[in-house]
mmCIF file of C-alpha atoms in Angstrom:
data_model
loop_
_atom_site.group_PDB
_atom_site.id
_atom_site.type_symbol
_atom_site.label_atom_id
_atom_site.label_comp_id
_atom_site.label_asym_id
_atom_site.label_seq_id
_atom_site.Cartn_x
_atom_site.Cartn_y
_atom_site.Cartn_z
ATOM 1 C CA MET A 1 2.044 -3.511 -28.714
ATOM 2 C CA PHE A 2 -1.001 -1.254 -28.525
ATOM 3 C CA ALA A 3 -1.829 -2.127 -32.117
ATOM 4 C CA ALA A 4 -1.593 -5.838 -31.328
ATOM 5 C CA LEU A 5 -4.104 -5.417 -28.533
ATOM 6 C CA LEU A 6 -6.538 -3.677 -30.862
ATOM 7 C CA VAL A 7 -6.167 -6.464 -33.426
ATOM 8 C CA ALA A 8 -6.880 -9.041 -30.734
ATOM 9 C CA ILE A 9 -10.087 -7.230 -29.853
ATOM 10 C CA ALA A 10 -11.210 -7.351 -33.452
ATOM 11 C CA LEU A 11 -10.742 -11.091 -33.900
ATOM 12 C CA PRO A 12 -14.107 -12.750 -34.700
ATOM 13 C CA GLY A 13 -13.456 -15.596 -32.260
ATOM 14 C CA LEU A 14 -13.670 -13.202 -29.341
ATOM 15 C CA ALA A 15 -17.338 -12.504 -29.993
ATOM 16 C CA ILE A 16 -18.355 -15.496 -27.877
ATOM 17 C CA ALA A 17 -16.488 -14.137 -24.843
ATOM 18 C CA GLN A 18 -16.440 -10.935 -22.842
ATOM 19 C CA THR A 19 -13.599 -8.641 -23.831
ATOM 20 C CA SER A 20 -12.944 -4.988 -23.086
ATOM 21 C CA LEU A 21 -10.250 -2.446 -23.822
ATOM 22 C CA SER A 22 -10.075 0.462 -21.396
ATOM 23 C CA GLY A 23 -7.643 3.178 -20.411
ATOM 24 C CA GLU A 24 -6.688 5.501 -17.619
ATOM 25 C CA PHE A 25 -5.254 9.009 -17.725
ATOM 26 C CA ARG A 26 -4.311 10.456 -14.341
ATOM 27 C CA PRO A 27 -2.306 13.691 -14.152
ATOM 28 C CA ARG A 28 -1.608 14.997 -10.630
ATOM 29 C CA ALA A 29 -0.127 18.339 -9.591
ATOM 30 C CA GLU A 30 1.542 18.601 -6.177
ATOM 31 C CA TYR A 31 2.882 21.476 -4.077
ATOM 32 C CA ARG A 32 5.294 20.060 -1.487
ATOM 33 C CA HIS A 33 6.501 22.035 1.507
ATOM 34 C CA GLY A 34 7.234 19.221 3.924
ATOM 35 C CA PHE A 35 5.714 16.168 2.250
ATOM 36 C CA LYS A 36 7.260 13.014 3.863
ATOM 37 C CA THR A 37 9.892 15.092 5.664
ATOM 38 C CA LEU A 38 10.278 18.257 7.726
ATOM 39 C CA MET A 39 11.649 21.279 5.884
ATOM 40 C CA GLY A 40 15.131 22.503 6.664
ATOM 41 C CA ASP A 41 15.755 26.223 7.165
ATOM 42 C CA ASP A 42 17.274 26.600 3.686
ATOM 43 C CA ASP A 43 14.912 24.239 1.855
ATOM 44 C CA GLU A 44 12.565 25.530 -0.822
ATOM 45 C CA ALA A 45 9.135 24.222 -1.738
ATOM 46 C CA ALA A 46 8.783 21.734 -4.603
ATOM 47 C CA PHE A 47 6.136 21.660 -7.313
ATOM 48 C CA GLN A 48 5.602 18.940 -9.912
ATOM 49 C CA ILE A 49 3.064 17.314 -12.200
ATOM 50 C CA SER A 50 3.156 13.545 -12.634
ATOM 51 C CA GLN A 51 0.976 11.387 -14.861
ATOM 52 C CA ARG A 52 -0.070 7.762 -15.120
ATOM 53 C CA SER A 53 -1.334 6.533 -18.488
ATOM 54 C CA ARG A 54 -2.682 2.978 -18.765
ATOM 55 C CA LEU A 55 -4.133 0.657 -21.358
ATOM 56 C CA ASN A 56 -6.032 -2.349 -19.974
ATOM 57 C CA LEU A 57 -7.183 -5.439 -21.847
ATOM 58 C CA ASP A 58 -9.534 -7.828 -20.008
ATOM 59 C CA HIS A 59 -10.930 -11.074 -21.354
ATOM 60 C CA LYS A 60 -13.294 -13.684 -19.895
ATOM 61 C CA SER A 61 -14.658 -16.958 -21.234
ATOM 62 C CA ASP A 62 -16.277 -20.008 -19.640
ATOM 63 C CA LYS A 63 -13.135 -21.413 -18.053
ATOM 64 C CA PHE A 64 -10.557 -18.641 -18.359
ATOM 65 C CA LYS A 65 -9.901 -15.021 -17.515
ATOM 66 C CA ALA A 66 -6.946 -12.904 -18.565
ATOM 67 C CA GLY A 67 -5.759 -9.382 -17.932
ATOM 68 C CA ILE A 68 -3.007 -7.207 -19.391
ATOM 69 C CA SER A 69 -2.224 -3.700 -18.157
ATOM 70 C CA VAL A 70 0.448 -1.547 -19.795
ATOM 71 C CA GLN A 71 1.350 1.797 -18.242
ATOM 72 C CA GLU A 72 3.664 4.754 -18.507
ATOM 73 C CA VAL A 73 4.498 6.896 -15.467
ATOM 74 C CA ARG A 74 6.255 10.205 -15.996
ATOM 75 C CA LEU A 75 6.912 13.663 -14.648
ATOM 76 C CA TRP A 76 5.867 16.382 -17.046
ATOM 77 C CA GLY A 77 9.016 17.727 -18.687
ATOM 78 C CA GLU A 78 11.422 14.918 -17.756
ATOM 79 C CA THR A 79 11.940 13.943 -21.398
ATOM 80 C CA PRO A 80 12.951 16.378 -24.174
ATOM 81 C CA GLN A 81 10.403 17.704 -26.646
ATOM 82 C CA LEU A 82 12.667 16.657 -29.497
ATOM 83 C CA GLY A 83 15.074 13.775 -29.759
ATOM 84 C CA ALA A 84 15.076 10.152 -28.651
ATOM 85 C CA ALA A 85 14.431 9.269 -25.026
ATOM 86 C CA ALA A 86 14.367 6.005 -23.141
ATOM 87 C CA SER A 87 10.979 4.291 -23.133
ATOM 88 C CA ARG A 88 9.073 4.532 -19.851
ATOM 89 C CA ILE A 89 6.395 2.009 -20.861
ATOM 90 C CA MET A 90 6.156 -0.923 -18.443
ATOM 91 C CA LEU A 91 4.020 -3.987 -17.972
ATOM 92 C CA HIS A 92 1.985 -3.458 -14.801
ATOM 93 C CA GLN A 93 -0.123 -6.632 -14.951
ATOM 94 C CA ALA A 94 -0.193 -9.735 -17.155
ATOM 95 C CA TRP A 95 -2.059 -12.713 -15.723
ATOM 96 C CA ALA A 96 -4.303 -15.609 -16.646
ATOM 97 C CA GLU A 97 -6.816 -17.454 -14.467
ATOM 98 C CA TRP A 98 -8.167 -20.957 -15.040
ATOM 99 C CA MET A 99 -11.432 -21.915 -13.330
ATOM 100 C CA PHE A 100 -10.732 -25.656 -13.330
ATOM 101 C CA ALA A 101 -13.446 -26.862 -10.910
ATOM 102 C CA ASN A 102 -16.524 -25.646 -9.080
ATOM 103 C CA GLY A 103 -15.251 -22.765 -6.912
ATOM 104 C CA PHE A 104 -11.564 -23.489 -7.647
ATOM 105 C CA SER A 105 -9.193 -21.525 -9.862
ATOM 106 C CA ILE A 106 -5.511 -20.843 -10.451
ATOM 107 C CA LYS A 107 -4.383 -17.297 -11.250
ATOM 108 C CA ALA A 108 -0.750 -16.793 -12.244
ATOM 109 C CA GLY A 109 1.380 -13.960 -13.557
ATOM 110 C CA ARG A 110 2.092 -10.350 -12.679
ATOM 111 C CA GLN A 111 -0.866 -9.047 -10.700
ATOM 112 C CA GLU A 112 -2.017 -6.714 -7.958
ATOM 113 C CA LEU A 113 -2.659 -8.152 -4.489
ATOM 114 C CA ASN A 114 -5.312 -6.250 -2.560
ATOM 115 C CA TYR A 115 -6.701 -7.925 0.559
ATOM 116 C CA ASP A 116 -9.067 -6.626 3.263
ATOM 117 C CA ASP A 117 -8.209 -3.018 4.133
ATOM 118 C CA ALA A 118 -4.849 -3.349 2.308
ATOM 119 C CA ARG A 119 -2.832 -2.974 5.527
ATOM 120 C CA ILE A 120 -0.475 -5.883 4.761
ATOM 121 C CA LEU A 121 -1.160 -6.608 1.075
ATOM 122 C CA GLY A 122 -2.354 -3.734 -1.109
ATOM 123 C CA ASN A 123 -1.977 -2.344 -4.623
ATOM 124 C CA VAL A 124 -0.769 1.132 -3.505
ATOM 125 C CA GLU A 125 -3.184 2.773 -5.917
ATOM 126 C CA TRP A 126 -2.178 6.297 -4.829
ATOM 127 C CA ALA A 127 1.348 5.831 -6.193
ATOM 128 C CA GLN A 128 1.345 6.505 -9.916
ATOM 129 C CA GLN A 129 3.288 3.297 -10.581
ATOM 130 C CA ALA A 130 1.212 1.207 -8.096
ATOM 131 C CA ARG A 131 2.366 -2.196 -6.824
ATOM 132 C CA ALA A 132 2.176 -5.591 -8.540
ATOM 133 C CA HIS A 133 3.642 -9.011 -7.702
ATOM 134 C CA ASP A 134 4.845 -11.959 -9.777
ATOM 135 C CA VAL A 135 2.825 -14.627 -8.010
ATOM 136 C CA ALA A 136 0.666 -17.724 -8.417
ATOM 137 C CA LEU A 137 -2.661 -17.948 -6.567
ATOM 138 C CA LEU A 138 -4.670 -21.060 -5.831
ATOM 139 C CA LYS A 139 -8.192 -19.801 -5.054
ATOM 140 C CA TYR A 140 -11.374 -21.271 -3.640
ATOM 141 C CA GLU A 141 -14.394 -18.948 -3.630
ATOM 142 C CA LYS A 142 -17.823 -20.239 -2.765
ATOM 143 C CA ASP A 143 -19.331 -20.215 0.744
ATOM 144 C CA PHE A 144 -16.054 -18.688 1.885
ATOM 145 C CA LYS A 145 -12.832 -17.502 0.241
ATOM 146 C CA LEU A 146 -9.455 -19.177 0.630
ATOM 147 C CA HIS A 147 -6.389 -17.984 -1.286
ATOM 148 C CA LEU A 148 -2.921 -19.536 -1.268
ATOM 149 C CA GLY A 149 -0.211 -17.328 -2.776
ATOM 150 C CA LEU A 150 3.251 -18.513 -3.851
ATOM 151 C CA ALA A 151 6.115 -16.386 -5.181
ATOM 152 C CA PHE A 152 9.814 -16.930 -5.869
ATOM 153 C CA ASN A 153 11.838 -14.075 -7.350
ATOM 154 C CA GLN A 154 15.024 -13.920 -9.407
ATOM 155 C CA THR A 155 16.836 -10.975 -11.017
ATOM 156 C CA ALA A 156 18.849 -12.972 -13.560
ATOM 157 C CA ASP A 157 18.501 -16.107 -15.680
ATOM 158 C CA LEU A 158 21.120 -18.202 -13.883
ATOM 159 C CA LEU A 159 22.488 -21.674 -14.591
ATOM 160 C CA THR A 160 23.807 -22.120 -11.051
ATOM 161 C CA SER A 161 22.622 -20.761 -7.664
ATOM 162 C CA THR A 162 19.570 -18.615 -6.930
ATOM 163 C CA ARG A 163 21.265 -15.355 -5.966
ATOM 164 C CA TYR A 164 18.672 -12.548 -5.688
ATOM 165 C CA ALA A 165 20.086 -9.061 -5.996
ATOM 166 C CA LEU A 166 17.118 -6.697 -5.723
ATOM 167 C CA PRO A 167 17.356 -4.765 -2.426
ATOM 168 C CA GLY A 168 14.166 -4.283 -0.436
ATOM 169 C CA SER A 169 12.183 -6.991 -2.255
ATOM 170 C CA TYR A 170 11.398 -10.466 -1.049
ATOM 171 C CA LYS A 171 13.090 -13.476 -2.601
ATOM 172 C CA SER A 172 10.409 -15.925 -1.492
ATOM 173 C CA MET A 173 6.904 -15.251 -0.238
ATOM 174 C CA GLN A 174 3.916 -17.423 0.658
ATOM 175 C CA PHE A 175 0.603 -16.345 2.130
ATOM 176 C CA LEU A 176 -2.703 -17.900 3.090
ATOM 177 C CA TRP A 177 -5.868 -15.784 3.310
ATOM 178 C CA TYR A 178 -9.279 -16.870 4.580
ATOM 179 C CA ASN A 179 -12.407 -14.712 4.417
ATOM 180 C CA ARG A 180 -15.996 -15.380 5.399
ATOM 181 C CA LYS A 181 -19.089 -13.251 5.914
ATOM 182 C CA ILE A 182 -21.807 -14.283 8.355
ATOM 183 C CA HIS A 183 -24.755 -11.902 8.195
ATOM 184 C CA LYS A 184 -23.378 -8.558 9.454
ATOM 185 C CA LEU A 185 -20.015 -9.963 10.523
ATOM 186 C CA GLY A 186 -16.916 -10.364 8.390
ATOM 187 C CA LEU A 187 -13.813 -12.357 9.336
ATOM 188 C CA SER A 188 -10.452 -12.525 7.589
ATOM 189 C CA VAL A 189 -7.352 -14.438 8.664
ATOM 190 C CA LEU A 190 -3.945 -13.866 7.057
ATOM 191 C CA PHE A 191 -0.635 -15.703 7.347
ATOM 192 C CA LEU A 192 2.405 -14.302 5.511
ATOM 193 C CA ASN A 193 5.793 -16.011 5.301
ATOM 194 C CA ASN A 194 8.264 -13.448 3.972
ATOM 195 C CA GLY A 195 11.784 -14.443 2.883
ATOM 196 C CA MET A 196 14.504 -11.818 2.413
ATOM 197 C CA GLU A 197 17.959 -12.642 1.063
ATOM 198 C CA LYS A 198 20.954 -11.868 3.270
ATOM 199 C CA LEU A 199 24.471 -11.648 1.896
ATOM 200 C CA TYR A 200 27.322 -12.614 4.210
ATOM 201 C CA GLN A 201 30.951 -13.702 4.060
ATOM 202 C CA GLU A 202 32.395 -17.079 4.980
ATOM 203 C CA ASN A 203 36.160 -17.485 4.790
ATOM 204 C CA GLY A 204 36.322 -14.347 2.681
ATOM 205 C CA VAL A 205 33.767 -15.642 0.169
ATOM 206 C CA ASP A 206 30.397 -13.955 -0.477
ATOM 207 C CA LYS A 207 27.472 -16.225 0.316
ATOM 208 C CA TYR A 208 23.760 -15.790 0.739
ATOM 209 C CA LYS A 209 20.824 -17.205 2.625
ATOM 210 C CA THR A 210 17.082 -16.564 2.837
ATOM 211 C CA VAL A 211 15.880 -15.268 6.205
ATOM 212 C CA PHE A 212 12.173 -15.658 6.997
ATOM 213 C CA SER A 213 9.708 -13.721 9.112
ATOM 214 C CA GLN A 214 6.132 -14.801 9.811
ATOM 215 C CA THR A 215 3.183 -12.443 10.163
ATOM 216 C CA ALA A 216 -0.171 -13.770 11.308
ATOM 217 C CA GLY A 217 -3.359 -11.960 12.203
ATOM 218 C CA ALA A 218 -7.048 -11.411 11.752
ATOM 219 C CA ARG A 219 -9.518 -8.709 10.781
ATOM 220 C CA LEU A 220 -13.105 -8.388 12.038
ATOM 221 C CA THR A 221 -15.806 -6.151 10.599
ATOM 222 C CA TYR A 222 -19.379 -5.417 11.615
ATOM 223 C CA ASN A 223 -21.787 -3.566 9.337
ATOM 224 C CA GLU A 224 -25.070 -2.114 10.556
ATOM 225 C CA LYS A 225 -27.287 0.352 8.717
ATOM 226 C CA LYS A 226 -25.571 3.373 10.244
ATOM 227 C CA LEU A 227 -22.571 1.838 11.986
ATOM 228 C CA THR A 228 -19.439 0.128 10.662
ATOM 229 C CA ILE A 229 -16.853 -1.266 13.071
ATOM 230 C CA GLN A 230 -13.486 -2.747 12.114
ATOM 231 C CA GLY A 231 -10.594 -4.236 14.050
ATOM 232 C CA ASN A 232 -7.200 -5.670 13.033
ATOM 233 C CA PHE A 233 -4.506 -7.525 14.920
ATOM 234 C CA TYR A 234 -1.228 -8.797 13.435
ATOM 235 C CA TYR A 235 1.890 -10.255 15.053
ATOM 236 C CA THR A 236 5.283 -10.746 13.398
ATOM 237 C CA GLY A 237 7.888 -13.238 14.599
ATOM 238 C CA GLY A 238 10.899 -14.952 13.078
ATOM 239 C CA LYS A 239 13.904 -12.871 12.031
ATOM 240 C CA ASP A 240 14.562 -9.697 10.064
ATOM 241 C CA VAL A 241 16.994 -9.555 7.142
ATOM 242 C CA THR A 242 19.940 -9.066 9.554
ATOM 243 C CA GLU A 243 18.868 -12.273 11.361
ATOM 244 C CA ARG A 244 17.843 -10.311 14.442
ATOM 245 C CA LYS A 245 14.920 -11.783 16.395
ATOM 246 C CA LEU A 246 11.566 -10.177 15.571
ATOM 247 C CA SER A 247 8.670 -9.637 17.973
ATOM 248 C CA ALA A 248 6.328 -6.925 16.707
ATOM 249 C CA MET A 249 2.616 -6.229 16.598
ATOM 250 C CA ASN A 250 -0.009 -4.020 15.000
ATOM 251 C CA TYR A 251 -3.596 -3.449 16.056
ATOM 252 C CA LEU A 252 -6.335 -1.131 14.898
ATOM 253 C CA ALA A 253 -9.855 -0.318 16.063
ATOM 254 C CA ALA A 254 -12.118 2.086 14.184
ATOM 255 C CA ALA A 255 -15.770 2.970 13.722
ATOM 256 C CA ASP A 256 -17.754 4.919 11.131
ATOM 257 C CA TYR A 257 -21.180 6.267 12.069
ATOM 258 C CA ARG A 258 -23.571 7.749 9.538
ATOM 259 C CA LEU A 259 -25.096 10.781 11.255
ATOM 260 C CA ASN A 260 -27.585 11.367 8.443
ATOM 261 C CA ASN A 261 -27.811 10.913 4.678
ATOM 262 C CA ARG A 262 -25.006 13.417 4.158
ATOM 263 C CA LEU A 263 -22.630 13.263 7.127
ATOM 264 C CA THR A 264 -20.452 10.419 8.429
ATOM 265 C CA GLY A 265 -18.161 10.548 11.446
ATOM 266 C CA THR A 266 -15.020 8.417 11.960
ATOM 267 C CA LEU A 267 -13.061 7.567 15.098
ATOM 268 C CA GLY A 268 -10.076 5.240 15.285
ATOM 269 C CA PHE A 269 -6.790 4.244 16.866
ATOM 270 C CA GLU A 270 -3.849 2.292 15.447
ATOM 271 C CA HIS A 271 -0.722 1.000 17.167
ATOM 272 C CA LEU A 272 2.411 -0.177 15.379
ATOM 273 C CA SER A 273 5.013 -1.375 17.848
ATOM 274 C CA GLY A 274 8.526 0.035 17.830
ATOM 275 C CA THR A 275 12.001 -0.596 19.214
ATOM 276 C CA SER A 276 13.105 1.478 22.188
ATOM 277 C CA MET A 277 16.130 3.623 21.358
ATOM 278 C CA LYS A 278 17.171 3.290 25.006
ATOM 279 C CA GLU A 279 17.128 -0.526 24.893
ATOM 280 C CA LYS A 280 18.874 -0.509 21.535
ATOM 281 C CA ALA A 281 21.704 1.686 22.875
ATOM 282 C CA ALA A 282 22.066 -0.439 26.005
ATOM 283 C CA ASP A 283 22.415 -3.706 24.046
ATOM 284 C CA PRO A 284 23.242 -2.907 20.392
ATOM 285 C CA THR A 285 23.977 -6.533 19.461
ATOM 286 C CA GLY A 286 21.398 -8.449 21.485
ATOM 287 C CA TYR A 287 18.259 -6.307 21.394
ATOM 288 C CA VAL A 288 15.039 -7.698 19.909
ATOM 289 C CA ASN A 289 13.578 -5.918 16.881
ATOM 290 C CA LYS A 290 10.089 -4.875 18.027
ATOM 291 C CA SER A 291 9.383 -2.558 15.069
ATOM 292 C CA PHE A 292 6.334 -3.660 13.093
ATOM 293 C CA ASN A 293 6.603 -3.639 9.309
ATOM 294 C CA PRO A 294 3.342 -3.435 7.303
ATOM 295 C CA PHE A 295 5.247 -4.954 4.381
ATOM 296 C CA TYR A 296 3.321 -4.641 1.102
ATOM 297 C CA GLY A 297 0.287 -2.648 2.179
ATOM 298 C CA THR A 298 -1.225 0.536 0.815
ATOM 299 C CA ASN A 299 0.388 2.578 3.559
ATOM 300 C CA HIS A 300 -0.607 5.951 2.103
ATOM 301 C CA LYS A 301 -4.204 5.433 3.251
ATOM 302 C CA PHE A 302 -3.106 5.002 6.903
ATOM 303 C CA ASN A 303 -1.406 7.389 9.340
ATOM 304 C CA GLY A 304 -1.957 10.640 7.487
ATOM 305 C CA LEU A 305 -1.840 11.512 3.818
ATOM 306 C CA MET A 306 1.492 13.342 4.046
ATOM 307 C CA ASP A 307 3.332 9.979 4.155
ATOM 308 C CA PHE A 308 5.549 10.683 7.157
ATOM 309 C CA PHE A 309 5.178 7.112 8.374
ATOM 310 C CA TYR A 310 5.731 3.719 6.677
ATOM 311 C CA VAL A 311 5.853 4.999 3.100
ATOM 312 C CA GLY A 312 9.467 4.140 2.372
ATOM 313 C CA ASN A 313 10.383 5.466 5.834
ATOM 314 C CA HIS A 314 10.050 4.948 9.624
ATOM 315 C CA LEU A 315 10.864 1.226 9.396
ATOM 316 C CA ASN A 316 12.916 -0.374 12.214
ATOM 317 C CA SER A 317 12.230 2.722 14.271
ATOM 318 C CA VAL A 318 10.222 3.635 17.402
ATOM 319 C CA GLY A 319 6.823 2.659 15.992
ATOM 320 C CA LEU A 320 3.675 4.748 16.030
ATOM 321 C CA ASN A 321 0.451 5.441 17.884
ATOM 322 C CA ASP A 322 -2.161 7.150 15.709
ATOM 323 C CA MET A 323 -5.379 8.474 17.223
ATOM 324 C CA TYR A 324 -7.615 9.912 14.522
ATOM 325 C CA PHE A 325 -11.095 11.269 13.973
ATOM 326 C CA GLY A 326 -12.826 12.721 10.954
ATOM 327 C CA LEU A 327 -15.991 13.982 9.356
ATOM 328 C CA SER A 328 -17.086 13.574 5.740
ATOM 329 C CA GLY A 329 -20.059 15.089 3.965
ATOM 330 C CA ARG A 330 -21.645 14.381 0.617
ATOM 331 C CA GLU A 331 -23.773 16.610 -1.539
ATOM 332 C CA GLY A 332 -24.745 15.213 -4.918
ATOM 333 C CA ASN A 333 -21.590 14.047 -6.682
ATOM 334 C CA THR A 334 -19.238 15.927 -4.345
ATOM 335 C CA THR A 335 -17.671 14.594 -1.143
ATOM 336 C CA LEU A 336 -15.686 16.646 1.369
ATOM 337 C CA SER A 337 -13.753 15.172 4.281
ATOM 338 C CA LEU A 338 -11.545 16.398 7.115
ATOM 339 C CA THR A 339 -9.442 14.016 9.233
ATOM 340 C CA ALA A 340 -7.181 14.841 12.183
ATOM 341 C CA HIS A 341 -4.338 12.529 13.260
ATOM 342 C CA MET A 342 -2.522 12.792 16.595
ATOM 343 C CA PHE A 343 0.791 10.935 16.342
ATOM 344 C CA SER A 344 3.075 9.667 19.093
ATOM 345 C CA ALA A 345 6.008 7.269 19.318
ATOM 346 C CA ALA A 346 5.216 3.755 20.513
ATOM 347 C CA ALA A 347 8.659 3.291 22.123
ATOM 348 C CA ASP A 348 11.314 5.401 23.852
ATOM 349 C CA VAL A 349 12.942 8.203 21.876
ATOM 350 C CA VAL A 350 16.403 9.284 23.065
ATOM 351 C CA LYS A 351 17.546 12.834 22.378
ATOM 352 C CA SER A 352 20.404 12.895 19.888
ATOM 353 C CA GLY A 353 23.785 13.481 21.525
ATOM 354 C CA SER A 354 22.393 13.235 25.074
ATOM 355 C CA GLY A 355 23.281 9.633 25.771
ATOM 356 C CA SER A 356 20.072 8.543 27.505
ATOM 357 C CA GLN A 357 17.773 11.585 27.851
ATOM 358 C CA LEU A 358 14.228 10.624 26.833
ATOM 359 C CA MET A 359 12.052 12.955 24.781
ATOM 360 C CA PRO A 360 8.255 13.395 24.873
ATOM 361 C CA ALA A 361 6.367 10.771 22.856
ATOM 362 C CA SER A 362 4.294 13.266 20.831
ATOM 363 C CA LEU A 363 5.269 13.444 17.143
ATOM 364 C CA GLY A 364 2.683 15.999 16.045
ATOM 365 C CA THR A 365 -0.785 16.522 14.638
ATOM 366 C CA GLU A 366 -1.797 16.320 10.979
ATOM 367 C CA LEU A 367 -4.938 17.724 9.358
ATOM 368 C CA ASP A 368 -6.022 16.217 6.021
ATOM 369 C CA PHE A 369 -8.682 17.917 3.923
ATOM 370 C CA THR A 370 -9.862 16.206 0.720
ATOM 371 C CA LEU A 371 -12.448 16.914 -1.959
ATOM 372 C CA GLN A 372 -13.749 14.493 -4.563
ATOM 373 C CA HIS A 373 -16.159 15.312 -7.370
ATOM 374 C CA LYS A 374 -17.572 12.678 -9.697
ATOM 375 C CA ILE A 375 -17.873 14.212 -13.162
ATOM 376 C CA ASN A 376 -19.459 11.132 -14.742
ATOM 377 C CA ASP A 377 -19.060 7.344 -14.648
ATOM 378 C CA GLN A 378 -15.601 7.586 -16.206
ATOM 379 C CA ALA A 379 -14.090 10.757 -14.772
ATOM 380 C CA SER A 380 -13.506 12.326 -11.374
ATOM 381 C CA LEU A 381 -11.679 15.314 -9.918
ATOM 382 C CA GLN A 382 -9.867 15.119 -6.584
ATOM 383 C CA ALA A 383 -8.008 17.702 -4.518
ATOM 384 C CA GLY A 384 -6.470 17.898 -1.081
ATOM 385 C CA TYR A 385 -4.621 20.028 1.427
ATOM 386 C CA SER A 386 -2.685 18.715 4.438
ATOM 387 C CA HIS A 387 -0.913 20.515 7.275
ATOM 388 C CA LEU A 388 1.393 18.962 9.849
ATOM 389 C CA PHE A 389 2.210 20.540 13.213
ATOM 390 C CA GLY A 390 5.404 18.665 14.088
ATOM 391 C CA THR A 391 7.325 18.433 17.352
ATOM 392 C CA ALA A 392 10.932 18.455 18.518
ATOM 393 C CA THR A 393 10.706 14.672 18.893
ATOM 394 C CA LEU A 394 9.790 14.274 15.226
ATOM 395 C CA GLN A 395 12.691 16.530 14.299
ATOM 396 C CA ASN A 396 14.984 14.395 16.445
ATOM 397 C CA LEU A 397 13.944 11.319 14.447
ATOM 398 C CA ARG A 398 13.752 12.775 10.950
ATOM 399 C CA GLY A 399 15.821 15.961 10.792
ATOM 400 C CA GLY A 400 14.658 19.300 9.393
ATOM 401 C CA ASN A 401 13.082 21.971 11.587
ATOM 402 C CA TYR A 402 9.685 21.291 13.146
ATOM 403 C CA GLU A 403 9.033 25.031 13.573
ATOM 404 C CA ASN A 404 8.963 25.546 9.802
ATOM 405 C CA THR A 405 5.626 25.377 7.993
ATOM 406 C CA THR A 406 4.880 21.821 6.848
ATOM 407 C CA ASN A 407 2.094 21.534 4.273
ATOM 408 C CA TRP A 408 1.143 19.852 1.021
ATOM 409 C CA ALA A 409 -1.524 20.446 -1.628
ATOM 410 C CA TRP A 410 -2.533 18.432 -4.670
ATOM 411 C CA LEU A 411 -5.008 18.328 -7.550
ATOM 412 C CA MET A 412 -5.708 15.205 -9.639
ATOM 413 C CA LEU A 413 -7.923 14.354 -12.593
ATOM 414 C CA THR A 414 -8.771 10.698 -13.274
ATOM 415 C CA TYR A 415 -10.329 9.648 -16.564
ATOM 416 C CA LYS A 416 -11.002 5.949 -17.308
ATOM 417 C CA PRO A 417 -12.505 5.609 -20.784
ATOM 418 C CA VAL A 418 -13.784 2.297 -22.153
ATOM 419 C CA PHE A 419 -12.631 2.172 -25.778
ATOM 420 C CA LEU A 420 -14.109 -1.161 -26.841
ATOM 421 C CA LYS A 421 -16.410 -3.715 -25.207
ATOM 422 C CA ASN A 422 -18.313 -6.691 -26.520
#
């Protein structure tokens, strides 16, 4: 396949268009002593090196654009040095876009979705595999931007029915996104209709249905020379995949202030609503699900880098309040930053085995230190160290022992060469 891409680049007909072949090599070493979970008394630290390798082909002509991205994600040592092994090469993106009228286009195929601050729809760039969707976009981009996204998923080529058997993924999804900038103000509005398939039995026969939830909200930004302010609000209604009524919300307010040419300070607060464990125990069949789900966002960039919250975890739970502040400094091509997060539950936490005894809301404090050095236009070096000071309440929710040391360190090299470009 790689050879076919190179041949395509060499075709004489492509000289009248813009075509490039680029790559990405991203090895990352990680020391994990509590990453995503508290350490148990008998647990030992983990260490691993993962790598993402990509080949990207991009093409643009008067009326069309196209992109193909092939990648392999692996852990160093997971395949033998000798002997056959299963291929880990996968198609990350493959899309085409037709600009059919002034400001209008249709983009269809496997592609990343990355909107606003990536809270609801993001490409999860931190994850080596990243996130892509099979979706069609109708786009208008001129004085303002308006995107309509449509997706319908299947796991098998069926002749009857539309059974969808991929757990955790939507069967049907539609979204509408509006964005406009007016001088120093920016406004985005998002509506997401998310359909999950539920299997159930009727007269002893397996059946299925699609259950929908609706998330709607807006994002405001204000950019001054030294000050940037941002605010989000989202509300989710409808039903979850168990057909339980949903009523959940998320809001965020944050500000960045440039102290001088080198230093920038950050202050922010985010709330993700949760379901009270006390209410849930009192009415296990009739309670309302108040736990907000950020769905397909880049959740690693929010709520601490150690991924204790909303990165494959903490869903349908007690929610989260996250007060954070940070300071970043830049000198030449090097940037250092330190961010502190103070976490607390957004709903009642009941002590395990107590019946109804409530626990303190505090879940702990996390310190995230990161370093980034730009080597040149194609390469950068990043490193980080994080430390979490957990609480008994966090242990009650997640297990492990909060008194054990909880830390994580990583080192990553990113190199994005451009092999060919016309």
